[in-house]
């Protein structure tokens, strides 16, 4: 097992609904250590840059409007195998398909307003951590 870092975002829907504490509790229960954090209110351009890989898809406009619609809590989590483990704990993108007990099953409202983001691979984590926390170590 190796120690990794990953990027998570508590998205504007979960922040507005008051689920930030519940979601952080899940991180703590799984021994994901919060090593950096920023409360942000993304501009549309910042949201578009973060989700550049989805540019051109039908939901890009709506997704980036949603992501820039209010406060979001961006964090770097550290732990053993944390990239894959966070993805498991988050659940499927669409909460309708998310396993019982996962963050998205518990707190997500829809496939778009799905409470939480987590990097899906080491290369993605490197880009995403650098996007919000330039210059920090990736471990
Ligand atoms: P993730 O890695 O599970 O977050 O999923 P993706 O990388 O595929 O998509 C990024 C984000 O775009 C998701 O978390 C959702 O907020 C949003 N999204 C993904 N698929 C759809 C979709 O079909 N419709 C809408 N409206 N939003 C979507």
PDB file of N, CA, C and O and ligand atoms in Angstrom, residues 11 50-51 53-54 57-60 62-64 66-67 87 90-94 104 110-120 128, ligand 1:
ATOM      1  N   UNK A  11     -19.238  19.830  -3.077  1.00  0.00           N
ATOM      2  CA  UNK A  11     -19.800  20.675  -4.129  1.00  0.00           C
ATOM      3  C   UNK A  11     -20.862  21.627  -3.561  1.00  0.00           C
ATOM      4  O   UNK A  11     -21.372  21.420  -2.454  1.00  0.00           O
ATOM      5  N   UNK A  50     -11.319  23.591 -14.586  1.00  0.00           N
ATOM      6  CA  UNK A  50     -11.225  22.368 -13.783  1.00  0.00           C
ATOM      7  C   UNK A  50     -11.831  21.183 -14.536  1.00  0.00           C
ATOM      8  O   UNK A  50     -11.297  20.078 -14.506  1.00  0.00           O
ATOM      9  N   UNK A  51     -12.965  21.433 -15.202  1.00  0.00           N
ATOM     10  CA  UNK A  51     -13.676  20.352 -15.901  1.00  0.00           C
ATOM     11  C   UNK A  51     -13.386  20.378 -17.410  1.00  0.00           C
ATOM     12  O   UNK A  51     -14.225  19.917 -18.194  1.00  0.00           O
ATOM     13  N   UNK A  53     -11.827  18.586 -19.329  1.00  0.00           N
ATOM     14  CA  UNK A  53     -11.921  17.277 -19.986  1.00  0.00           C
ATOM     15  C   UNK A  53     -13.354  16.994 -20.456  1.00  0.00           C
ATOM     16  O   UNK A  53     -13.562  16.192 -21.374  1.00  0.00           O
ATOM     17  N   UNK A  54     -14.328  17.672 -19.874  1.00  0.00           N
ATOM     18  CA  UNK A  54     -15.735  17.458 -20.254  1.00  0.00           C
ATOM     19  C   UNK A  54     -16.243  18.505 -21.246  1.00  0.00           C
ATOM     20  O   UNK A  54     -17.421  18.484 -21.616  1.00  0.00           O
ATOM     21  N   UNK A  57     -19.235  18.259 -24.004  1.00  0.00           N
ATOM     22  CA  UNK A  57     -20.337  17.355 -23.642  1.00  0.00           C
ATOM     23  C   UNK A  57     -21.607  18.166 -23.375  1.00  0.00           C
ATOM     24  O   UNK A  57     -21.540  19.350 -23.020  1.00  0.00           O
ATOM     25  N   UNK A  58     -22.731  17.508 -23.493  1.00  0.00           N
ATOM     26  CA  UNK A  58     -24.026  18.179 -23.348  1.00  0.00           C
ATOM     27  C   UNK A  58     -24.219  18.829 -21.992  1.00  0.00           C
ATOM     28  O   UNK A  58     -24.898  19.850 -21.881  1.00  0.00           O
ATOM     29  N   UNK A  59     -23.609  18.246 -20.951  1.00  0.00           N
ATOM     30  CA  UNK A  59     -23.835  18.770 -19.599  1.00  0.00           C
ATOM     31  C   UNK A  59     -22.787  19.784 -19.150  1.00  0.00           C
ATOM     32  O   UNK A  59     -22.849  20.263 -18.020  1.00  0.00           O
ATOM     33  N   UNK A  60     -21.832  20.132 -20.025  1.00  0.00           N
ATOM     34  CA  UNK A  60     -20.714  20.988 -19.606  1.00  0.00           C
ATOM     35  C   UNK A  60     -21.179  22.356 -19.104  1.00  0.00           C
ATOM     36  O   UNK A  60     -20.735  22.845 -18.062  1.00  0.00           O
ATOM     37  N   UNK A  62     -24.169  23.328 -18.004  1.00  0.00           N
ATOM     38  CA  UNK A  62     -24.940  23.213 -16.776  1.00  0.00           C
ATOM     39  C   UNK A  62     -24.041  22.849 -15.591  1.00  0.00           C
ATOM     40  O   UNK A  62     -24.145  23.424 -14.498  1.00  0.00           O
ATOM     41  N   UNK A  63     -23.114  21.924 -15.797  1.00  0.00           N
ATOM     42  CA  UNK A  63     -22.192  21.507 -14.738  1.00  0.00           C
ATOM     43  C   UNK A  63     -21.346  22.677 -14.243  1.00  0.00           C
ATOM     44  O   UNK A  63     -21.196  22.889 -13.032  1.00  0.00           O
ATOM     45  N   UNK A  64     -20.793  23.456 -15.172  1.00  0.00           N
ATOM     46  CA  UNK A  64     -19.904  24.535 -14.758  1.00  0.00           C
ATOM     47  C   UNK A  64     -20.686  25.706 -14.143  1.00  0.00           C
ATOM     48  O   UNK A  64     -20.170  26.395 -13.267  1.00  0.00           O
ATOM     49  N   UNK A  66     -23.427  25.174 -12.293  1.00  0.00           N
ATOM     50  CA  UNK A  66     -23.679  24.629 -10.952  1.00  0.00           C
ATOM     51  C   UNK A  66     -22.436  24.752 -10.076  1.00  0.00           C
ATOM     52  O   UNK A  66     -22.517  25.218  -8.925  1.00  0.00           O
ATOM     53  N   UNK A  67     -21.287  24.383 -10.601  1.00  0.00           N
ATOM     54  CA  UNK A  67     -20.065  24.384  -9.788  1.00  0.00           C
ATOM     55  C   UNK A  67     -19.625  25.795  -9.408  1.00  0.00           C
ATOM     56  O   UNK A  67     -18.851  25.968  -8.463  1.00  0.00           O
ATOM     57  N   UNK A  87     -12.973   7.100  -4.162  1.00  0.00           N
ATOM     58  CA  UNK A  87     -13.960   6.837  -5.215  1.00  0.00           C
ATOM     59  C   UNK A  87     -15.007   5.823  -4.749  1.00  0.00           C
ATOM     60  O   UNK A  87     -16.187   5.948  -5.053  1.00  0.00           O
ATOM     61  N   UNK A  90     -17.299   7.515  -2.237  1.00  0.00           N
ATOM     62  CA  UNK A  90     -18.179   8.490  -2.895  1.00  0.00           C
ATOM     63  C   UNK A  90     -19.403   7.823  -3.505  1.00  0.00           C
ATOM     64  O   UNK A  90     -20.498   8.370  -3.463  1.00  0.00           O
ATOM     65  N   UNK A  91     -19.202   6.667  -4.130  1.00  0.00           N
ATOM     66  CA  UNK A  91     -20.283   6.000  -4.854  1.00  0.00           C
ATOM     67  C   UNK A  91     -20.364   6.453  -6.303  1.00  0.00           C
ATOM     68  O   UNK A  91     -19.660   7.377  -6.727  1.00  0.00           O
ATOM     69  N   UNK A  92     -21.262   5.826  -7.050  1.00  0.00           N
ATOM     70  CA  UNK A  92     -21.387   6.085  -8.491  1.00  0.00           C
ATOM     71  C   UNK A  92     -21.792   7.534  -8.758  1.00  0.00           C
ATOM     72  O   UNK A  92     -22.454   8.169  -7.933  1.00  0.00           O
ATOM     73  N   UNK A  93     -21.410   8.030  -9.948  1.00  0.00           N
ATOM     74  CA  UNK A  93     -21.713   9.406 -10.351  1.00  0.00           C
ATOM     75  C   UNK A  93     -23.195   9.709 -10.193  1.00  0.00           C
ATOM     76  O   UNK A  93     -23.570  10.758  -9.654  1.00  0.00           O
ATOM     77  N   UNK A  94     -24.029   8.796 -10.662  1.00  0.00           N
ATOM     78  CA  UNK A  94     -25.479   8.959 -10.526  1.00  0.00           C
ATOM     79  C   UNK A  94     -25.925   8.338  -9.204  1.00  0.00           C
ATOM     80  O   UNK A  94     -25.795   7.130  -9.014  1.00  0.00           O
ATOM     81  N   UNK A 104     -22.650   9.699  -2.062  1.00  0.00           N
ATOM     82  CA  UNK A 104     -23.625  10.152  -3.063  1.00  0.00           C
ATOM     83  C   UNK A 104     -25.003   9.536  -2.811  1.00  0.00           C
ATOM     84  O   UNK A 104     -26.027  10.186  -3.037  1.00  0.00           O
ATOM     85  N   UNK A 110     -28.852  14.510  -7.568  1.00  0.00           N
ATOM     86  CA  UNK A 110     -29.015  14.128  -8.975  1.00  0.00           C
ATOM     87  C   UNK A 110     -27.649  13.781  -9.549  1.00  0.00           C
ATOM     88  O   UNK A 110     -26.624  13.967  -8.892  1.00  0.00           O
ATOM     89  N   UNK A 111     -27.626  13.323 -10.783  1.00  0.00           N
ATOM     90  CA  UNK A 111     -26.352  12.965 -11.425  1.00  0.00           C
ATOM     91  C   UNK A 111     -25.412  14.180 -11.495  1.00  0.00           C
ATOM     92  O   UNK A 111     -24.209  14.038 -11.445  1.00  0.00           O
ATOM     93  N   UNK A 112     -25.969  15.382 -11.603  1.00  0.00           N
ATOM     94  CA  UNK A 112     -25.129  16.580 -11.660  1.00  0.00           C
ATOM     95  C   UNK A 112     -24.827  17.125 -10.258  1.00  0.00           C
ATOM     96  O   UNK A 112     -23.672  17.379  -9.913  1.00  0.00           O
ATOM     97  N   UNK A 113     -25.867  17.272  -9.474  1.00  0.00           N
ATOM     98  CA  UNK A 113     -25.706  17.824  -8.109  1.00  0.00           C
ATOM     99  C   UNK A 113     -25.443  16.651  -7.177  1.00  0.00           C
ATOM    100  O   UNK A 113     -26.288  16.246  -6.387  1.00  0.00           O
ATOM    101  N   UNK A 114     -24.219  16.136  -7.291  1.00  0.00           N
ATOM    102  CA  UNK A 114     -23.923  14.858  -6.635  1.00  0.00           C
ATOM    103  C   UNK A 114     -22.933  14.982  -5.478  1.00  0.00           C
ATOM    104  O   UNK A 114     -22.163  14.067  -5.197  1.00  0.00           O
ATOM    105  N   UNK A 115     -22.957  16.118  -4.810  1.00  0.00           N
ATOM    106  CA  UNK A 115     -22.379  16.302  -3.463  1.00  0.00           C
ATOM    107  C   UNK A 115     -20.867  16.381  -3.372  1.00  0.00           C
ATOM    108  O   UNK A 115     -20.331  17.157  -2.576  1.00  0.00           O
ATOM    109  N   UNK A 116     -20.176  15.561  -4.169  1.00  0.00           N
ATOM    110  CA  UNK A 116     -18.746  15.446  -3.911  1.00  0.00           C
ATOM    111  C   UNK A 116     -17.987  15.112  -5.197  1.00  0.00           C
ATOM    112  O   UNK A 116     -18.531  14.479  -6.101  1.00  0.00           O
ATOM    113  N   UNK A 117     -16.758  15.598  -5.246  1.00  0.00           N
ATOM    114  CA  UNK A 117     -15.845  15.243  -6.334  1.00  0.00           C
ATOM    115  C   UNK A 117     -14.666  14.486  -5.754  1.00  0.00           C
ATOM    116  O   UNK A 117     -14.230  14.773  -4.641  1.00  0.00           O
ATOM    117  N   UNK A 118     -14.121  13.546  -6.518  1.00  0.00           N
ATOM    118  CA  UNK A 118     -12.865  12.897  -6.136  1.00  0.00           C
ATOM    119  C   UNK A 118     -12.081  12.536  -7.383  1.00  0.00           C
ATOM    120  O   UNK A 118     -12.656  12.024  -8.358  1.00  0.00           O
ATOM    121  N   UNK A 119     -10.782  12.795  -7.370  1.00  0.00           N
ATOM    122  CA  UNK A 119      -9.945  12.476  -8.539  1.00  0.00           C
ATOM    123  C   UNK A 119     -10.076  10.987  -8.863  1.00  0.00           C
ATOM    124  O   UNK A 119     -10.164  10.162  -7.965  1.00  0.00           O
ATOM    125  N   UNK A 120     -10.059  10.667 -10.179  1.00  0.00           N
ATOM    126  CA  UNK A 120     -10.302   9.261 -10.550  1.00  0.00           C
ATOM    127  C   UNK A 120      -9.047   8.453 -10.874  1.00  0.00           C
ATOM    128  O   UNK A 120      -9.152   7.262 -11.162  1.00  0.00           O
ATOM    129  N   UNK A 128      -5.423  18.003 -10.758  1.00  0.00           N
ATOM    130  CA  UNK A 128      -6.449  18.666  -9.947  1.00  0.00           C
ATOM    131  C   UNK A 128      -5.870  19.297  -8.676  1.00  0.00           C
ATOM    132  O   UNK A 128      -6.273  20.380  -8.270  1.00  0.00           O
TER     133      UNK A 128
HETATM  134  P1  LIG B   1     -17.308  11.656 -11.479  1.00  0.00           P
HETATM  135  O1  LIG B   1     -15.859  11.321 -11.724  1.00  0.00           O
HETATM  136  O2  LIG B   1     -18.062  10.523 -10.814  1.00  0.00           O
HETATM  137  O3  LIG B   1     -17.515  12.963 -10.759  1.00  0.00           O
HETATM  138  O4  LIG B   1     -18.030  11.786 -12.889  1.00  0.00           O
HETATM  139  P2  LIG B   1     -17.552  12.419 -14.298  1.00  0.00           P
HETATM  140  O5  LIG B   1     -16.085  12.739 -14.297  1.00  0.00           O
HETATM  141  O6  LIG B   1     -18.068  11.508 -15.358  1.00  0.00           O
HETATM  142  O7  LIG B   1     -18.397  13.772 -14.402  1.00  0.00           O
HETATM  143  C1  LIG B   1     -18.006  14.925 -13.706  1.00  0.00           C
HETATM  144  C2  LIG B   1     -19.241  15.553 -13.108  1.00  0.00           C
HETATM  145  O8  LIG B   1     -20.106  15.991 -14.157  1.00  0.00           O
HETATM  146  C3  LIG B   1     -20.106  14.616 -12.263  1.00  0.00           C
HETATM  147  O9  LIG B   1     -19.654  14.446 -10.935  1.00  0.00           O
HETATM  148  C4  LIG B   1     -21.450  15.314 -12.320  1.00  0.00           C
HETATM  149  O10 LIG B   1     -21.488  16.447 -11.429  1.00  0.00           O
HETATM  150  C5  LIG B   1     -21.464  15.839 -13.757  1.00  0.00           C
HETATM  151  N1  LIG B   1     -22.085  14.878 -14.689  1.00  0.00           N
HETATM  152  C6  LIG B   1     -21.583  13.685 -15.120  1.00  0.00           C
HETATM  153  N2  LIG B   1     -22.402  13.083 -15.980  1.00  0.00           N
HETATM  154  C7  LIG B   1     -23.478  13.921 -16.126  1.00  0.00           C
HETATM  155  C8  LIG B   1     -24.679  13.867 -16.892  1.00  0.00           C
HETATM  156  O11 LIG B   1     -24.931  12.917 -17.639  1.00  0.00           O
HETATM  157  N3  LIG B   1     -25.531  14.946 -16.779  1.00  0.00           N
HETATM  158  C9  LIG B   1     -25.266  16.005 -15.966  1.00  0.00           C
HETATM  159  N4  LIG B   1     -26.166  17.007 -15.907  1.00  0.00           N
HETATM  160  N5  LIG B   1     -24.142  16.087 -15.231  1.00  0.00           N
HETATM  161  C10 LIG B   1     -23.268  15.065 -15.306  1.00  0.00           C
END
